[in-house]
Coordinates of C-alpha atoms in Angstrom, one line a residue:
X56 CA -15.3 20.7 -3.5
X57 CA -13.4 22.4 -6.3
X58 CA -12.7 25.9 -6.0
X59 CA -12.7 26.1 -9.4
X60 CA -16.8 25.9 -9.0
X61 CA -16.5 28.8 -6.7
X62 CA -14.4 30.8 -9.2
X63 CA -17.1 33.3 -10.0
X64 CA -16.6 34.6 -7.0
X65 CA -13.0 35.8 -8.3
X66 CA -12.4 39.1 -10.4
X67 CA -9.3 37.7 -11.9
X68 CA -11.1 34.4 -13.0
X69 CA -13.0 33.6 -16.5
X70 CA -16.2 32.6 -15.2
X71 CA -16.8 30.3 -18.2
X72 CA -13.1 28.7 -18.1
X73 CA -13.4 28.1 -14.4
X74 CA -16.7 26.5 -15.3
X75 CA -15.8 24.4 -18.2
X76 CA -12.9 23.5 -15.8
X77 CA -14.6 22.6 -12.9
X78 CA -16.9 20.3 -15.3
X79 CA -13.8 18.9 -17.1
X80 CA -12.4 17.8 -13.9
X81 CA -15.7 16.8 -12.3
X82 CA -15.4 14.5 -15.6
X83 CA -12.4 13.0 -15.5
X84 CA -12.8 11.8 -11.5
X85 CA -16.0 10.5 -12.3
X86 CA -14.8 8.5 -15.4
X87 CA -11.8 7.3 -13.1
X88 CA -14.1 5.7 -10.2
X89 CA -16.1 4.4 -12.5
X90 CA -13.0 2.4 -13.8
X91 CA -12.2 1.8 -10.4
X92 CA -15.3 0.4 -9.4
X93 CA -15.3 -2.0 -12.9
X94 CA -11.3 -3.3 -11.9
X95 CA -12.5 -3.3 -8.3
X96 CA -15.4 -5.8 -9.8
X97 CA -13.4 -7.8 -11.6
X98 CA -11.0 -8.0 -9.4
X99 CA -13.5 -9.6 -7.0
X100 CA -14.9 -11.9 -9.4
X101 CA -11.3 -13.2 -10.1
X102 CA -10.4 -13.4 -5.8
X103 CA -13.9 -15.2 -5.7
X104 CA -12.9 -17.8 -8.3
X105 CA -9.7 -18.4 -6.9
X106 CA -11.3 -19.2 -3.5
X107 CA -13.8 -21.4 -5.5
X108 CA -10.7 -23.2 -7.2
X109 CA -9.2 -24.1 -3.8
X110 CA -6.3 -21.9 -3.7
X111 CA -4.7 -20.7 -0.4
X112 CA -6.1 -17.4 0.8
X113 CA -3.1 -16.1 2.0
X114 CA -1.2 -14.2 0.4
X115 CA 1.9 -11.5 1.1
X116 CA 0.9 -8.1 2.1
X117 CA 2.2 -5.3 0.0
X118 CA 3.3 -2.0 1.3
X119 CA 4.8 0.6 -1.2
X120 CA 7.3 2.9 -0.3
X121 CA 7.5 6.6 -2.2
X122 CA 11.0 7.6 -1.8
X123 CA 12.0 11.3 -1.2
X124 CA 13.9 12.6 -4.2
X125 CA 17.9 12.5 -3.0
X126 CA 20.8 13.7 -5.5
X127 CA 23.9 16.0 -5.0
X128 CA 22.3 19.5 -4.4
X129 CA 19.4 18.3 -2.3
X130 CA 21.3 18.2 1.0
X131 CA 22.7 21.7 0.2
X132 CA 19.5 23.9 -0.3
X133 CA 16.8 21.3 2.0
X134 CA 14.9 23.4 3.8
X135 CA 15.0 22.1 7.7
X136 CA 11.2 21.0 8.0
X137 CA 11.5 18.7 4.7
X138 CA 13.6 15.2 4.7
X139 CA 17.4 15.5 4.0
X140 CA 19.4 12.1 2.4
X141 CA 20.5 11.4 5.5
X142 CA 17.2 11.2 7.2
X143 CA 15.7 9.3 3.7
X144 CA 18.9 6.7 4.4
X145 CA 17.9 6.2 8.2
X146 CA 13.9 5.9 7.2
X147 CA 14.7 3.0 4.5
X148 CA 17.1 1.1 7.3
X149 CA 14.7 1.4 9.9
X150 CA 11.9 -0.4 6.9
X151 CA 14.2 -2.5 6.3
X152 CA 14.7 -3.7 9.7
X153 CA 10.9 -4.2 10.2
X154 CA 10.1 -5.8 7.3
X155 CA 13.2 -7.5 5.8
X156 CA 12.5 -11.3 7.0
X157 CA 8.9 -10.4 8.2
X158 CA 6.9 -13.5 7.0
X159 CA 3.9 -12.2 4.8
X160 CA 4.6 -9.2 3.6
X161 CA 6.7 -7.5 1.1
X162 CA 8.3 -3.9 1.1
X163 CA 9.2 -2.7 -2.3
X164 CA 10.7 0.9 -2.3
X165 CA 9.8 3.4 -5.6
X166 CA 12.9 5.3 -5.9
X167 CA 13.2 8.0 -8.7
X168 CA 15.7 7.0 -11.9
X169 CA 18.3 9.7 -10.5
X170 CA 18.4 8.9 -7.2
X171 CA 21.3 8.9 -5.2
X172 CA 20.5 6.7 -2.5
X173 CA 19.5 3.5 -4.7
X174 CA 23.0 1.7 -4.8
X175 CA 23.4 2.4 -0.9
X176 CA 20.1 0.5 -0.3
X177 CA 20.6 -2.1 -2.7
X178 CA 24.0 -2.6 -0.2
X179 CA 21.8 -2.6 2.8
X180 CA 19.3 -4.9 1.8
X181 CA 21.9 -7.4 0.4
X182 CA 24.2 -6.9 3.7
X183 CA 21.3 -7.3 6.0
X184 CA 20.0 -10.4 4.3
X185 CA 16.4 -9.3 3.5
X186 CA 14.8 -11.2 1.1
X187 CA 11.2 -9.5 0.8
X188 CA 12.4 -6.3 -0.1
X189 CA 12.6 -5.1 -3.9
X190 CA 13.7 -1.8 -5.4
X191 CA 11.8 -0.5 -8.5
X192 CA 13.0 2.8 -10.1
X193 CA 9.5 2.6 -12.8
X194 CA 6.1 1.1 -13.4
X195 CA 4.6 3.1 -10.7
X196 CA 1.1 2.6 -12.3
X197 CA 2.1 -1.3 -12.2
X198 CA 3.2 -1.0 -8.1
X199 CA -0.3 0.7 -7.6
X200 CA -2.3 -1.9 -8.3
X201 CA -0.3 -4.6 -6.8
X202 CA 0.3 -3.0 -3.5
X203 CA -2.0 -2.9 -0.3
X204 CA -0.8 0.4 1.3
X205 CA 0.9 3.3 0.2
X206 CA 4.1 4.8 2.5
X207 CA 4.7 8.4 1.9
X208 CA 6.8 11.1 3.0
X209 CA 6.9 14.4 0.7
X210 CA 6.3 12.6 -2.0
X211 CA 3.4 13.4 -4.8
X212 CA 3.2 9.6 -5.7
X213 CA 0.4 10.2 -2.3
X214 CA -2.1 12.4 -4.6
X215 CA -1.4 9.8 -7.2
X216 CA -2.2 7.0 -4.9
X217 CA -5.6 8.6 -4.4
X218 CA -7.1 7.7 -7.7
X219 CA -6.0 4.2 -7.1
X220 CA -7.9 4.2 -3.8
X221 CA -4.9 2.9 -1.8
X222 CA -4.7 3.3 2.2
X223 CA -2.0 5.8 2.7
X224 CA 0.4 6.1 5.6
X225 CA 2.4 9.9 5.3
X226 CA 5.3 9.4 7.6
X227 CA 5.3 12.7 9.6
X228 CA 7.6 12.5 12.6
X229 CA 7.8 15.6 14.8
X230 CA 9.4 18.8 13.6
X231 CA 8.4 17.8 10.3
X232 CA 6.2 19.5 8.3
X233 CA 3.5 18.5 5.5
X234 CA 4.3 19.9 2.0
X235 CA 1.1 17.9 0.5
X236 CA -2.4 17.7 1.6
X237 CA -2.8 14.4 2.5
X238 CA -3.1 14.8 6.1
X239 CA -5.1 17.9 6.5
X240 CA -7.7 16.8 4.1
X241 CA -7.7 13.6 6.1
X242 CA -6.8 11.6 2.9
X243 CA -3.6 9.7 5.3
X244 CA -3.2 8.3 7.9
X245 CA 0.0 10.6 9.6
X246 CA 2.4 8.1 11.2
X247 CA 5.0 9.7 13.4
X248 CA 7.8 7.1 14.5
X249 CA 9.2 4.4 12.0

């Protein structure tokens, strides 16, 4: 439900641009499930052959973490309800703890190129001897399809996520509050204690 379909409705709305919008974007999401589907397809057909071919079954669940953007000025204008570095830090020990040495599954944490907290994690995850834990800083499209979930917390990498048709978590712990969508348009799952 577009509310670009309902722009008509407006006074300061172009009727025809709103339409030719709507359409557009009606467009484009179709076009993109229907790739979906097809990679979804093939993807089967290759998971089937595999099976067929006598390989193991098991394989390492992937969940992929969106980090928070963290640099110098963040701390100094965050607004209380959003995450501060020092609560991002805290979130990525605590992921670390639980999944670090967990046997079948991998945590990889998306940080963005600037980030300020990148070096302190790499530190963490080499001092707490974690080996199924990796750090990328690009090829987001790449982590997409080779996760299983998606871990948010005010991240937009979520909306992104949507396209992909990825289970996403939207960590949300009290006194917290939700800058994106996700979880009022039940398109998360809200998770409150890490």
């Amino acid at each position: 439900n577009l509310r670009l379909q309902n722009a008509n409705e407006d006074s300061d709305v172009d009727p025809v641009f709103a339409s030719a919008t709507a359409a557009t974007l009606s467009n484009f999401i179709n076009n993109e499930q229907k790739e979906n589907e097809k990679n979804n397809e093939n993807k089967n057909d290759e998971q089937q052959e595999e099976k067929e071919e006598g390989e193991d079954d098991t394989q390492e669940k992937v969940l992929l973490v969106a980090t928070s953007a963290n640099d110098i000025y963040w701390d100094k204008v965050c607004p209380f309800h959003l995450f501060n570095s020092f609560e991002n830090f805290e979130i990525y020990e605590n992921l670390v703890n639980i999944f670090g040495n967990r046997e079948g599954f991998r945590l990889v944490l998306k940080f963005r190129p600037l980030d300020m907290l990148i070096e302190e994690t790499r530190q963490l995850i080499k001092t707490k001897g974690a080996r199924n834990i990796d750090i990328f800083i690009d090829r987001l499209e790449d982590l997409f399809v080779a996760c299983d979930a998606l871990l948010v917390t005010q991240s937009n990498v979520g909306i992104e996520a949507l396209f992909y048709q990825i289970p996403i978590l939207q960590y949300l712990p009290p006194g917290k509050e939700s800058t994106m969508p996700l979880i009022p348009e039940n398109a998360s799952i809200k998770v409150e204690n890490i």
